[in-house]
Amino acid sequence: MKLTVVGSSGSFPSAESACSSYLVEADGFRLLLDMGNGALGELQRHIGLYDLDAIFLSHLHADHCIDMCAYFVARYYRHDGGRCAPIPVYGPEGTEHRLTTAYADTPSASSMSEVFDFHTVKPSTFEIGPFTVHTERVRHPVEAYAIRIEHEGKSLTYSGDTGVCDALDELARDTDLFLCEAAFTHGKENIPDLHLNGREAGETATRANAGLLLLTHIPPWTDPQVNLADARAAYPGPVELAVPRMTYEL
Ligand SMILES: [Zn+2]
Ligand SMILES: [Zn+2]
């Protein structure tokens, strides 16, 4: 299994990074986790525009899903070879309606299901291509999911957006790579059930006995080195910052 960081900026894009988007590949299958602002452009550095096999949306905040509107245009009005067949899209209740509304109030907007095959995510275990995935509700102001992806004895767990959360501790149990948000800074921002800070991400990784902790979703106005140091103080294992174009083999 291979992870590529497509975009890792939290809440809004920076000059260096698109918002949340991560490519997970195995056996030639390509699953994209989230498609935030700017992610569709950045994705094309790594794979062709039509090479995705499935998309998982952790929740419907714009920094995790809004480039799906641009991807609808690319698939629906495809210039070489005609309209694309529907690709599986896994998202919370109401994903199709939200994306359709965000796109436009025009007849073609109701055609999203012609190029996206929407599946409603609930806390469960199911297969996506060669992957076994587990989803859990996490703590965020909107319906939001973390996902654990398993393939050939290895696992990767992505927190999505969340506050401190027992369900995330369990989902990330003994995971090999823990892609965990650290949007807040310890001692600076403290809003329950919204985001983790670096220290809380480290504490979560410690409780879960995770492998590599990869901090992500740090907004442009936050110093990532502070969150990195806070996470390292709370977690004895390896900790890195998720940086666009970095890849990890599991
Ligand atoms: Zn977010
Ligand atoms: Zn969010």
Short mmCIF file of C-alpha atoms and ligand atoms in Angstrom, two decimals:
data_model
loop_
_atom_site.label_atom_id
_atom_site.label_comp_id
_atom_site.label_asym_id
_atom_site.label_seq_id
_atom_site.Cartn_x
_atom_site.Cartn_y
_atom_site.Cartn_z
CA MET A 1 0.00 0.00 0.00
CA LYS A 2 1.33 3.43 -0.91
CA LEU A 3 0.23 6.79 0.50
CA THR A 4 0.85 10.04 -1.37
CA VAL A 5 0.14 13.36 0.30
CA VAL A 6 -1.70 15.39 -2.36
CA GLY A 7 -2.68 18.28 -0.07
CA SER A 8 -2.28 18.76 3.67
CA SER A 9 -3.25 22.35 4.43
CA GLY A 10 -5.93 22.76 7.08
CA SER A 11 -9.09 24.84 6.64
CA PHE A 12 -7.84 26.77 3.58
CA PRO A 13 -5.02 26.26 1.08
CA SER A 14 -1.58 27.80 1.47
CA ALA A 15 0.87 28.89 -1.24
CA GLU A 16 2.61 25.55 -0.72
CA SER A 17 -0.29 23.16 -0.29
CA ALA A 18 -3.81 22.33 -1.35
CA CYS A 19 -6.33 21.35 1.31
CA SER A 20 -6.83 17.78 2.54
CA SER A 21 -6.34 15.08 -0.07
CA TYR A 22 -4.44 11.79 0.14
CA LEU A 23 -3.94 9.13 -2.49
CA VAL A 24 -3.85 5.50 -1.36
CA GLU A 25 -2.79 2.88 -3.91
CA ALA A 26 -2.46 -0.90 -3.92
CA ASP A 27 -2.66 -3.57 -6.63
CA GLY A 28 -3.15 -0.82 -9.23
CA PHE A 29 -6.27 0.49 -7.44
CA ARG A 30 -6.37 4.20 -6.59
CA LEU A 31 -8.46 5.49 -3.71
CA LEU A 32 -8.51 9.20 -2.91
CA LEU A 33 -9.26 10.33 0.64
CA ASP A 34 -10.88 13.80 0.52
CA MET A 35 -10.66 16.39 -2.25
CA GLY A 36 -10.33 19.81 -0.63
CA ASN A 37 -9.61 23.19 -2.24
CA GLY A 38 -6.88 22.90 -4.87
CA ALA A 39 -6.55 19.13 -4.61
CA LEU A 40 -7.71 18.31 -8.14
CA GLY A 41 -4.89 20.33 -9.69
CA GLU A 42 -2.27 18.86 -7.40
CA LEU A 43 -3.60 15.33 -7.95
CA GLN A 44 -2.63 15.58 -11.63
CA ARG A 45 1.04 15.76 -10.63
CA HIS A 46 0.69 12.18 -9.47
CA ILE A 47 -1.86 10.40 -11.67
CA GLY A 48 -3.97 11.08 -14.74
CA LEU A 49 -7.21 12.97 -14.33
CA TYR A 50 -9.26 9.82 -14.91
CA ASP A 51 -7.10 7.30 -13.09
CA LEU A 52 -9.01 7.31 -9.78
CA ASP A 53 -11.01 4.19 -8.88
CA ALA A 54 -12.86 5.46 -5.77
CA ILE A 55 -13.17 8.54 -3.57
CA PHE A 56 -13.86 8.74 0.16
CA LEU A 57 -15.03 12.04 1.68
CA SER A 58 -14.54 12.23 5.46
CA HIS A 59 -17.09 15.04 5.80
CA LEU A 60 -18.68 17.86 3.86
CA HIS A 61 -16.67 20.88 4.98
CA ALA A 62 -15.34 22.63 1.87
CA ASP A 63 -11.69 22.02 2.71
CA HIS A 64 -12.38 18.27 2.32
CA CYS A 65 -14.78 18.06 -0.61
CA ILE A 66 -15.18 21.22 -2.67
CA ASP A 67 -12.93 20.18 -5.59
CA MET A 68 -15.47 17.44 -6.30
CA CYS A 69 -17.38 20.19 -8.14
CA ALA A 70 -14.41 20.72 -10.43
CA TYR A 71 -14.00 16.97 -10.81
CA PHE A 72 -17.65 16.71 -11.86
CA VAL A 73 -16.92 19.12 -14.74
CA ALA A 74 -13.86 17.10 -15.78
CA ARG A 75 -15.79 13.82 -15.80
CA TYR A 76 -19.13 15.06 -17.17
CA TYR A 77 -17.79 17.23 -20.00
CA ARG A 78 -14.78 15.04 -20.76
CA HIS A 79 -13.24 16.12 -24.05
CA ASP A 80 -11.45 12.91 -25.02
CA GLY A 81 -13.66 9.87 -25.25
CA GLY A 82 -16.96 11.13 -23.89
CA ARG A 83 -18.56 11.19 -20.47
CA CYS A 84 -16.90 9.14 -17.73
CA ALA A 85 -18.62 6.15 -16.15
CA PRO A 86 -19.68 6.66 -12.53
CA ILE A 87 -16.87 6.32 -10.00
CA PRO A 88 -17.76 5.17 -6.45
CA VAL A 89 -17.91 8.13 -4.02
CA TYR A 90 -18.28 7.33 -0.31
CA GLY A 91 -19.46 10.22 1.85
CA PRO A 92 -21.77 11.21 4.70
CA GLU A 93 -25.54 11.44 4.32
CA GLY A 94 -26.42 14.22 1.88
CA THR A 95 -23.17 14.24 -0.07
CA GLU A 96 -24.84 14.31 -3.50
CA HIS A 97 -27.20 17.13 -2.50
CA ARG A 98 -24.38 19.20 -1.00
CA LEU A 99 -22.10 18.88 -4.00
CA THR A 100 -24.95 19.53 -6.42
CA THR A 101 -25.91 22.70 -4.54
CA ALA A 102 -22.32 23.88 -4.37
CA TYR A 103 -21.87 23.31 -8.09
CA ALA A 104 -24.77 25.30 -9.52
CA ASP A 105 -28.53 25.58 -9.72
CA THR A 106 -28.67 24.33 -13.29
CA PRO A 107 -30.08 21.21 -14.92
CA SER A 108 -26.65 19.62 -15.41
CA ALA A 109 -25.99 19.87 -11.68
CA SER A 110 -28.59 17.19 -11.10
CA SER A 111 -26.49 14.91 -13.31
CA MET A 112 -23.76 14.31 -10.77
CA SER A 113 -24.98 10.76 -10.32
CA GLU A 114 -24.10 10.13 -13.98
CA VAL A 115 -20.40 10.37 -13.16
CA PHE A 116 -20.39 9.73 -9.39
CA ASP A 117 -21.87 6.61 -7.80
CA PHE A 118 -22.72 7.92 -4.33
CA HIS A 119 -22.61 5.61 -1.30
CA THR A 120 -23.64 6.82 2.16
CA VAL A 121 -21.02 6.16 4.84
CA LYS A 122 -22.02 4.87 8.27
CA PRO A 123 -19.79 3.40 10.98
CA SER A 124 -19.04 0.03 9.40
CA THR A 125 -16.58 -2.31 7.72
CA PHE A 126 -16.66 -2.80 3.96
CA GLU A 127 -14.47 -3.35 0.92
CA ILE A 128 -13.24 -0.71 -1.50
CA GLY A 129 -11.30 -2.41 -4.28
CA PRO A 130 -8.47 -4.39 -2.65
CA PHE A 131 -8.87 -2.56 0.68
CA THR A 132 -10.84 -3.50 3.77
CA VAL A 133 -11.97 -0.25 5.34
CA HIS A 134 -13.43 0.55 8.74
CA THR A 135 -15.23 3.84 9.33
CA GLU A 136 -16.11 5.49 12.65
CA ARG A 137 -17.96 8.69 13.55
CA VAL A 138 -15.63 11.25 15.11
CA ARG A 139 -16.23 14.48 17.01
CA HIS A 140 -16.76 17.46 14.70
CA PRO A 141 -19.62 19.97 14.28
CA VAL A 142 -20.90 18.04 11.25
CA GLU A 143 -21.22 14.31 10.53
CA ALA A 144 -17.59 13.29 10.12
CA TYR A 145 -15.74 10.01 9.75
CA ALA A 146 -12.29 8.63 10.37
CA ILE A 147 -11.23 5.72 8.20
CA ARG A 148 -8.88 2.79 8.69
CA ILE A 149 -7.63 1.13 5.50
CA GLU A 150 -6.14 -2.35 5.59
CA HIS A 151 -4.27 -4.22 2.89
CA GLU A 152 -2.09 -7.33 3.14
CA GLY A 153 -1.55 -7.06 6.89
CA LYS A 154 -0.75 -3.33 6.92
CA SER A 155 -3.00 -0.48 7.96
CA LEU A 156 -3.32 3.24 7.56
CA THR A 157 -5.72 5.32 9.66
CA TYR A 158 -6.86 8.82 8.72
CA SER A 159 -8.56 10.93 11.38
CA GLY A 160 -10.47 13.31 9.12
CA ASP A 161 -11.36 16.32 11.31
CA THR A 162 -12.06 15.58 14.96
CA GLY A 163 -11.70 16.56 18.56
CA VAL A 164 -10.38 14.08 21.14
CA CYS A 165 -12.38 10.94 20.57
CA ASP A 166 -12.51 7.37 21.98
CA ALA A 167 -13.68 6.06 18.61
CA LEU A 168 -10.51 7.38 16.98
CA ASP A 169 -8.33 5.79 19.68
CA GLU A 170 -9.92 2.44 18.88
CA LEU A 171 -9.88 2.82 15.11
CA ALA A 172 -6.15 3.67 15.15
CA ARG A 173 -5.26 0.76 17.45
CA ASP A 174 -1.81 -0.63 16.41
CA THR A 175 -2.10 1.05 13.02
CA ASP A 176 1.12 1.25 10.99
CA LEU A 177 0.62 4.81 9.77
CA PHE A 178 -1.59 7.31 11.56
CA LEU A 179 -2.47 10.33 9.45
CA CYS A 180 -3.87 12.58 12.13
CA GLU A 181 -5.07 16.14 12.06
CA ALA A 182 -3.42 18.70 14.35
CA ALA A 183 -5.15 21.91 13.36
CA PHE A 184 -4.94 23.62 16.73
CA THR A 185 -1.98 24.68 18.84
CA HIS A 186 -1.81 23.57 22.44
CA GLY A 187 -2.41 26.49 24.81
CA LYS A 188 -3.67 28.75 22.03
CA GLU A 189 -6.91 27.33 20.66
CA ASN A 190 -9.19 25.24 22.79
CA ILE A 191 -12.60 24.49 21.32
CA PRO A 192 -13.93 21.03 22.24
CA ASP A 193 -15.11 18.63 19.54
CA LEU A 194 -13.66 20.61 16.66
CA HIS A 195 -9.96 19.84 16.12
CA LEU A 196 -6.97 18.22 17.79
CA ASN A 197 -3.81 20.10 18.69
CA GLY A 198 -0.32 18.63 18.27
CA ARG A 199 -0.21 17.40 21.82
CA GLU A 200 -3.62 15.71 21.53
CA ALA A 201 -2.59 14.06 18.27
CA GLY A 202 0.49 12.72 20.05
CA GLU A 203 -1.57 11.53 23.01
CA THR A 204 -4.01 9.81 20.65
CA ALA A 205 -1.13 8.03 18.89
CA THR A 206 0.24 6.93 22.28
CA ARG A 207 -3.12 5.53 23.45
CA ALA A 208 -3.58 3.76 20.12
CA ASN A 209 -0.02 2.40 20.05
CA ALA A 210 0.28 3.69 16.48
CA GLY A 211 3.34 3.41 14.26
CA LEU A 212 4.37 6.48 12.28
CA LEU A 213 2.37 9.57 13.24
CA LEU A 214 1.91 11.95 10.34
CA LEU A 215 0.49 15.33 11.38
CA THR A 216 -1.75 17.02 8.89
CA HIS A 217 -4.47 19.69 8.43
CA ILE A 218 -2.31 22.44 9.96
CA PRO A 219 -3.68 25.81 8.73
CA PRO A 220 -1.40 28.37 7.03
CA TRP A 221 -1.65 30.71 10.07
CA THR A 222 -0.21 28.08 12.41
CA ASP A 223 3.49 27.27 12.93
CA PRO A 224 3.74 23.55 12.14
CA GLN A 225 7.00 23.22 14.07
CA VAL A 226 5.20 24.05 17.31
CA ASN A 227 2.59 21.35 16.71
CA LEU A 228 5.32 18.91 15.68
CA ALA A 229 7.26 19.54 18.91
CA ASP A 230 4.07 19.22 20.98
CA ALA A 231 3.24 15.88 19.33
CA ARG A 232 6.79 14.58 19.83
CA ALA A 233 6.58 15.46 23.53
CA ALA A 234 3.43 13.35 23.86
CA TYR A 235 4.35 10.40 21.64
CA PRO A 236 7.56 8.35 21.84
CA GLY A 237 7.29 6.96 18.28
CA PRO A 238 8.24 8.64 14.99
CA VAL A 239 6.35 11.84 14.12
CA GLU A 240 6.51 13.79 10.87
CA LEU A 241 4.60 16.58 9.15
CA ALA A 242 2.48 15.58 6.14
CA VAL A 243 4.00 17.53 3.24
CA PRO A 244 2.59 17.55 -0.31
CA ARG A 245 4.23 15.06 -2.70
CA MET A 246 5.66 12.95 0.10
CA THR A 247 5.01 9.25 -0.33
CA TYR A 248 5.01 6.40 2.16
CA GLU A 249 5.17 2.69 1.39
CA LEU A 250 3.49 0.31 3.81
ZN ZN B 1 -10.97 20.54 7.70
ZN ZN B 2 -14.09 20.03 9.13
#
